[in-house]
Tab-separated table of C-alpha atoms in Angstrom:
chain	number	residue	atom	x	y	z
O	99	MET	CA	11.129	31.620	116.878
O	100	LYS	CA	11.695	27.978	117.726
O	101	VAL	CA	11.012	27.051	114.109
O	102	GLY	CA	14.211	28.902	113.238
O	103	GLU	CA	16.225	26.613	115.475
O	104	SER	CA	15.324	23.502	113.512
O	105	SER	CA	14.557	22.956	109.829
O	106	LEU	CA	14.026	26.614	108.807
O	107	ALA	CA	17.523	27.646	109.797
O	108	PHE	CA	17.440	31.168	108.375
O	109	VAL	CA	19.999	33.354	110.118
O	110	GLY	CA	17.474	36.117	110.714
O	111	LEU	CA	15.095	33.812	112.589
O	112	LYS	CA	17.695	32.852	115.173
O	113	ASP	CA	18.112	36.408	116.479
O	114	LEU	CA	14.603	37.664	115.673
O	115	ARG	CA	13.942	39.082	119.141
O	116	SER	CA	16.834	41.500	118.816
O	117	LYS	CA	15.035	43.097	115.840
O	118	LEU	CA	11.608	43.513	117.493
O	119	ILE	CA	10.859	46.789	119.252
O	120	CYS	CA	8.973	44.945	122.029
O	121	TYR	CA	12.163	43.210	123.194
O	122	GLN	CA	15.168	44.780	124.896
O	123	ASN	CA	18.140	42.652	125.866
O	124	ASN	CA	15.986	39.611	125.075
O	125	ILE	CA	13.391	40.706	127.647
O	126	TYR	CA	9.781	41.218	126.568
O	127	GLU	CA	8.697	44.809	127.215
O	128	PRO	CA	5.264	45.464	125.632
O	129	LYS	CA	5.246	49.067	126.887
O	130	ARG	CA	7.734	49.833	124.088
O	131	GLU	CA	4.872	49.281	121.610
O	132	ILE	CA	2.797	52.131	123.054
O	133	GLY	CA	2.504	55.281	120.964
O	134	ARG	CA	3.900	53.848	117.723
O	135	LYS	CA	2.419	55.367	114.558
O	136	THR	CA	2.892	52.136	112.622
O	137	GLU	CA	1.459	48.691	113.287
O	138	ARG	CA	4.816	47.111	112.424
O	139	LEU	CA	6.889	45.875	115.340
O	140	ILE	CA	10.133	46.680	113.536
O	141	ASP	CA	11.613	49.943	112.323
O	142	ALA	CA	11.987	48.703	108.725
O	143	GLN	CA	9.406	47.646	106.116
O	144	ASP	CA	10.356	44.009	106.604
O	145	LEU	CA	13.178	41.808	107.876
O	146	ASP	CA	15.479	40.034	105.459
O	147	LEU	CA	16.041	36.667	107.116
O	148	GLY	CA	18.693	35.500	104.676
O	149	SER	CA	18.585	32.484	102.356
O	150	LEU	CA	18.959	28.709	102.318
O	151	THR	CA	20.577	26.692	99.538
O	152	THR	CA	18.615	23.678	98.301
O	153	THR	CA	19.986	20.400	96.988
O	154	ASP	CA	18.557	21.318	93.570
O	155	GLY	CA	20.927	24.264	93.324
O	156	PHE	CA	18.606	27.214	93.866
O	157	LYS	CA	18.258	29.360	96.971
O	158	ILE	CA	15.179	30.187	98.999
O	159	ASN	CA	14.944	33.726	100.330
O	160	ALA	CA	12.858	34.631	103.370
O	161	ASN	CA	11.499	37.812	104.853
O	162	LEU	CA	9.295	38.484	107.828
O	163	GLN	CA	6.862	41.230	108.814
O	164	PRO	CA	5.608	41.325	112.429
O	165	PHE	CA	2.556	43.408	113.355
O	166	LEU	CA	0.406	44.388	116.280
O	167	LEU	CA	-3.124	44.684	114.881
O	168	ASN	CA	-5.172	46.201	117.705
O	169	ASP	CA	-4.735	43.542	120.414
O	170	THR	CA	-3.320	40.742	118.273
O	171	TYR	CA	0.209	39.854	117.230
O	172	VAL	CA	0.392	38.861	113.556
O	173	VAL	CA	3.398	37.551	111.632
O	174	ASP	CA	3.816	37.261	107.853
O	175	LEU	CA	6.651	34.895	106.953
O	176	THR	CA	7.266	34.773	103.189
O	177	LEU	CA	9.476	32.226	101.416
O	178	VAL	CA	10.326	32.690	97.728
O	179	PRO	CA	12.826	31.164	95.276
O	180	GLU	CA	15.760	33.501	94.590
O	181	SER	CA	14.521	34.125	91.033
O	182	PRO	CA	10.893	34.388	89.865
O	183	ASN	CA	11.892	32.438	86.735
O	184	ILE	CA	12.745	29.252	88.644
O	185	SER	CA	10.285	26.437	87.955
O	186	ILE	CA	9.182	24.604	91.106
O	187	ASP	CA	7.570	21.173	90.823
O	188	ILE	CA	5.595	19.334	93.490
O	189	PRO	CA	8.522	17.364	95.013
O	190	GLN	CA	10.641	20.535	95.178
O	191	LEU	CA	7.997	22.133	97.366
O	192	GLN	CA	9.544	20.195	100.273
O	193	HIS	CA	12.639	22.420	100.004
O	194	PHE	CA	10.452	25.117	101.570
O	195	LYS	CA	9.946	22.882	104.640
O	196	PRO	CA	6.143	23.228	104.760
O	197	SER	CA	5.920	20.807	107.699
O	198	SER	CA	7.757	23.419	109.790
O	199	LEU	CA	4.986	25.915	109.054
O	200	LEU	CA	2.065	23.784	110.208
O	201	PRO	CA	0.050	24.563	113.374
O	202	SER	CA	1.819	21.895	115.445
O	203	ASN	CA	5.096	23.793	114.986
O	204	ILE	CA	3.955	27.407	114.721
O	205	GLN	CA	1.464	27.077	117.614
O	206	ALA	CA	-0.409	30.260	116.752
O	207	SER	CA	-2.999	30.810	119.475
O	208	LEU	CA	-5.714	32.126	117.123
O	209	GLY	CA	-4.911	30.057	114.029
O	210	GLN	CA	-2.933	30.502	110.835
O	211	THR	CA	-3.142	30.538	107.051
O	212	LEU	CA	-0.692	28.957	104.613
O	213	TRP	CA	-0.879	30.878	101.331
O	214	ILE	CA	0.885	29.632	98.205
O	215	TYR	CA	1.038	31.503	94.889
O	216	GLY	CA	2.211	30.143	91.550
O	217	GLU	CA	2.088	30.947	87.844
O	218	VAL	CA	1.371	28.194	85.307
O	219	ASP	CA	0.632	27.739	81.609
O	220	PRO	CA	-2.997	28.175	80.462
O	221	SER	CA	-3.122	24.460	79.622
O	222	GLU	CA	-2.434	23.419	83.228
O	223	ASN	CA	-5.176	21.523	85.066
O	224	CYS	CA	-5.394	23.909	88.013
O	225	ASP	CA	-7.923	21.841	89.962
O	226	ALA	CA	-5.608	18.850	89.974
O	227	LEU	CA	-2.570	21.017	90.711
O	228	ALA	CA	-4.244	22.665	93.704
O	229	GLU	CA	-5.084	19.235	95.109
O	230	LYS	CA	-1.482	18.065	94.728
O	231	LEU	CA	-0.154	21.232	96.338
O	232	ALA	CA	-2.492	20.968	99.324
O	233	ILE	CA	-1.478	17.349	99.898
O	234	ALA	CA	2.229	18.215	99.540
O	235	LEU	CA	1.942	20.999	102.119
O	236	VAL	CA	0.864	18.550	104.828
O	237	ALA	CA	2.903	15.538	103.642
O	238	GLY	CA	4.163	13.318	106.435
O	239	THR	CA	1.525	14.476	108.926
O	240	ASN	CA	-1.865	13.200	110.091
O	241	LEU	CA	-3.629	16.175	108.491
O	242	ASN	CA	-6.047	15.577	105.650
O	243	PRO	CA	-6.701	18.715	103.552
O	244	VAL	CA	-10.257	19.083	102.275
O	245	ARG	CA	-11.219	21.647	99.647
O	246	THR	CA	-13.976	23.831	101.023
O	247	GLN	CA	-14.312	26.629	98.442
O	248	GLN	CA	-12.916	27.981	95.207
O	249	GLY	CA	-13.203	31.261	93.339
O	250	GLU	CA	-11.128	34.036	91.783
O	251	LEU	CA	-8.917	36.744	93.253
O	252	PHE	CA	-7.164	39.428	91.203
O	253	GLY	CA	-7.635	37.425	87.995
O	254	SER	CA	-6.230	34.164	89.381
O	255	LEU	CA	-7.905	31.011	90.632
O	256	LEU	CA	-8.195	30.715	94.409
O	257	PHE	CA	-8.654	27.360	96.143
O	258	GLU	CA	-9.383	27.099	99.863
O	259	TYR	CA	-8.578	24.013	101.947
O	260	GLN	CA	-9.067	23.185	105.601
O	261	ALA	CA	-6.918	20.585	107.354
O	262	PRO	CA	-8.203	20.123	110.927
O	263	GLU	CA	-6.320	18.282	113.653
O	264	PRO	CA	-7.994	14.812	113.826
O	265	ASP	CA	-8.003	14.757	117.643
O	266	GLU	CA	-9.388	18.312	117.904
O	267	PRO	CA	-11.272	18.999	114.656
O	268	ASP	CA	-13.190	21.959	116.100
O	269	ASN	CA	-10.131	23.724	117.499
O	270	PRO	CA	-9.397	26.629	115.100
O	271	ALA	CA	-5.919	27.113	116.588
O	272	LYS	CA	-4.924	23.630	115.441
O	273	LYS	CA	-6.639	23.781	112.045
O	274	CYS	CA	-4.457	24.501	109.023
O	275	HIS	CA	-6.152	26.978	106.715
O	276	ILE	CA	-4.692	26.773	103.196
O	277	LEU	CA	-5.168	29.242	100.325
O	278	ILE	CA	-3.734	28.325	96.922
O	279	LEU	CA	-3.684	31.094	94.307
O	280	ILE	CA	-2.873	29.939	90.772
O	281	ASN	CA	-2.296	32.397	87.939
O	282	ASN	CA	-2.951	30.649	84.601
O	283	SER	CA	-3.798	33.730	82.528
O	284	GLN	CA	-0.799	36.045	82.982
O	285	ALA	CA	-3.022	38.302	85.086
O	286	ALA	CA	-1.481	41.125	87.113
O	287	THR	CA	-2.065	39.095	90.262
O	288	GLY	CA	1.520	39.416	91.414
O	289	THR	CA	1.283	43.207	91.771
O	290	LEU	CA	-2.262	43.687	93.069
O	291	PRO	CA	-1.732	41.911	96.418
O	292	GLY	CA	0.917	44.563	97.125
O	293	GLU	CA	-1.748	47.259	96.895
O	294	ALA	CA	-4.171	45.170	98.924
O	295	TYR	CA	-1.597	43.810	101.372
O	296	ASP	CA	-2.832	45.587	104.493
O	297	TRP	CA	-6.459	44.744	103.737
O	298	LEU	CA	-5.657	41.075	103.075
O	299	LEU	CA	-3.637	40.888	106.289
O	300	ASN	CA	-6.423	42.412	108.366
O	301	LEU	CA	-9.081	40.306	106.628
O	302	LEU	CA	-7.283	37.070	107.537
O	303	CYS	CA	-6.699	38.329	111.068
O	304	SER	CA	-10.417	39.074	111.498
O	305	TYR	CA	-11.301	35.713	109.942
O	306	HIS	CA	-9.215	33.774	112.467
O	307	LYS	CA	-10.419	35.878	115.403
O	308	ILE	CA	-14.068	35.275	114.471
O	309	LEU	CA	-13.555	31.502	114.375
O	310	TYR	CA	-11.529	31.490	117.583
O	311	ILE	CA	-13.969	33.633	119.570
O	312	TYR	CA	-16.916	31.639	118.214
O	313	GLN	CA	-15.293	28.447	119.541
O	314	LEU	CA	-14.844	30.103	122.952
O	315	ALA	CA	-18.495	31.164	122.882
O	316	ARG	CA	-19.657	27.620	122.039
O	317	GLN	CA	-17.715	26.248	125.006
O	318	ARG	CA	-19.076	28.946	127.317
O	319	CYS	CA	-22.587	28.206	126.118
O	320	GLN	CA	-22.121	24.551	127.056
O	321	ASP	CA	-20.847	25.642	130.474
O	322	ALA	CA	-23.905	27.857	130.937
O	323	ARG	CA	-26.289	25.031	129.996
O	324	LYS	CA	-24.651	22.680	132.508
O	325	ILE	CA	-24.679	25.267	135.300
O	326	TYR	CA	-28.308	26.149	134.552
O	327	SER	CA	-29.211	22.466	134.742
O	328	ASP	CA	-27.458	22.198	138.116
O	329	LEU	CA	-29.295	25.311	139.307
O	330	GLU	CA	-32.636	23.842	138.238
O	331	ASN	CA	-31.868	20.650	140.156
O	332	LYS	CA	-30.975	22.669	143.245
O	333	ILE	CA	-34.283	24.565	143.010
O	334	GLN	CA	-36.204	21.297	142.820
O	335	GLU	CA	-34.208	19.953	145.757
O	336	PHE	CA	-34.917	23.158	147.685
O	337	ASN	CA	-38.663	22.823	147.076
O	338	SER	CA	-38.580	19.220	148.281
O	339	LEU	CA	-36.697	20.073	151.480
O	340	ILE	CA	-38.938	22.952	152.566
O	341	SER	CA	-42.001	20.732	152.169
O	342	GLU	CA	-40.532	18.046	154.439
O	343	ASN	CA	-40.180	18.053	158.225
O	344	LYS	CA	-37.659	20.042	160.265
O	345	THR	CA	-35.183	17.130	160.435
O	346	GLN	CA	-34.057	18.220	156.952
O	347	LEU	CA	-32.962	21.654	158.206
O	348	SER	CA	-29.233	20.848	157.934
O	349	GLY	CA	-29.658	19.776	154.325
O	350	LEU	CA	-31.565	22.985	153.621
O	351	LYS	CA	-28.746	25.111	155.071
O	352	SER	CA	-26.170	23.263	152.970
O	353	LEU	CA	-28.227	23.797	149.827
O	354	ILE	CA	-28.682	27.507	150.547
O	355	GLY	CA	-24.918	27.825	150.975
O	356	LYS	CA	-24.144	26.270	147.580
O	357	THR	CA	-26.797	27.996	145.474
O	358	PRO	CA	-25.364	31.569	145.407
O	359	GLN	CA	-22.046	30.305	143.986
O	360	ILE	CA	-23.845	28.401	141.224
O	361	ALA	CA	-25.910	31.493	140.398
O	362	PHE	CA	-22.727	33.597	140.342
O	363	ASP	CA	-21.034	31.128	137.953
O	364	TYR	CA	-24.063	31.250	135.670
O	365	THR	CA	-24.001	35.060	135.635
O	366	ARG	CA	-20.303	34.998	134.696
O	367	CYS	CA	-21.107	32.687	131.777
O	368	LEU	CA	-23.765	35.097	130.526
O	369	GLN	CA	-21.338	38.028	130.822
O	370	ASP	CA	-18.660	36.125	128.889
O	371	LEU	CA	-21.152	35.239	126.161
O	372	HIS	CA	-22.101	38.901	125.852
O	373	LEU	CA	-18.425	39.887	125.516
O	374	HIS	CA	-17.842	37.162	122.894
O	375	HIS	CA	-20.878	38.357	120.934
O	376	THR	CA	-19.569	41.928	120.948
O	377	ALA	CA	-16.104	40.784	119.838
O	378	ILE	CA	-17.508	38.664	117.002
O	379	THR	CA	-19.712	41.532	115.799
O	380	THR	CA	-16.750	43.925	115.839
O	381	ASN	CA	-14.572	41.548	113.851
O	382	ILE	CA	-17.331	40.867	111.340
O	383	ASN	CA	-17.570	44.619	110.726
O	384	ASN	CA	-13.773	44.849	110.356
O	385	TYR	CA	-13.843	41.888	107.971
O	386	ARG	CA	-16.476	43.555	105.776
O	387	ILE	CA	-14.472	46.795	105.621
O	388	CYS	CA	-11.398	44.858	104.484
O	389	LEU	CA	-13.403	42.915	101.915
O	390	ASN	CA	-14.931	46.081	100.450
O	391	ASN	CA	-11.471	47.601	99.979
O	392	ILE	CA	-10.126	44.391	98.400
O	393	GLN	CA	-13.059	44.413	95.983
O	394	THR	CA	-12.307	48.023	95.066
O	395	ILE	CA	-8.681	47.177	94.255
O	396	GLY	CA	-9.803	44.113	92.317
O	397	SER	CA	-12.256	46.144	90.179
O	398	GLY	CA	-15.239	44.868	92.102
O	399	ASN	CA	-14.174	41.229	92.074
O	400	SER	CA	-13.317	39.006	95.006
O	401	PRO	CA	-14.018	35.363	95.873
O	402	LYS	CA	-17.749	34.986	96.452
O	403	PHE	CA	-17.125	32.646	99.382
O	404	TRP	CA	-15.306	35.482	101.187
């Protein structure tokens, strides 16, 4: 990972390919993934990437879990302070190098989610804290996080933010999706995500695929509208030519030659839209299955906006 060559200089990131089963001698060989019983692309539960020492005296540990979920590569990179008893304030959040984890650096083709979890005293103003955390995560960039939803997950408060790329606000691959989970009631939130890990992972994967495919479908729909408009113009031109005298025969031949290609392009657009619709429907069904299982683990509770 290129991010491991710069600010997130964890030892394990620098030689990550040597740990993945789909690489041999640094050469990508996807056929090595075929027939595996597990979705993990490593032979262990996770990869210990090592630790980094901060200027405030504590270390940050990192581990990584790479997956192949159906046809999609998914990576979970987790950064935690060396001890759960270490208190992290807003400025210290920069020790975790959040700017290195933003879409411009990660360049995930389908999109990504930044998820931060913290435990606070019951007296803490969680709304204000979530806002500060979201702003700190994108500090020094042109991203502007906007809270879109809030709810509860596993007894903790969940805040959702979206930070789109200003130049491409509708591009889901360049939009930073942020989830902030704050435990202010000593709930068992820290243990429940372990039980729900696979379902949460697949839910987020389906979420990003739905948005990505929907964006592709919108673009294809625009293409189809333009091609259909061109086809309509050609039909009108055709009707005009055949009603005129024979001196227009050359123009008629030229028009006849162009029309089949336009019709073919329009048919391809319709086929692509059908495939996108099928893919979106499939991922919506997968999303609902994941959500139902998360609700079961959470005693029937999950964020309503999910």
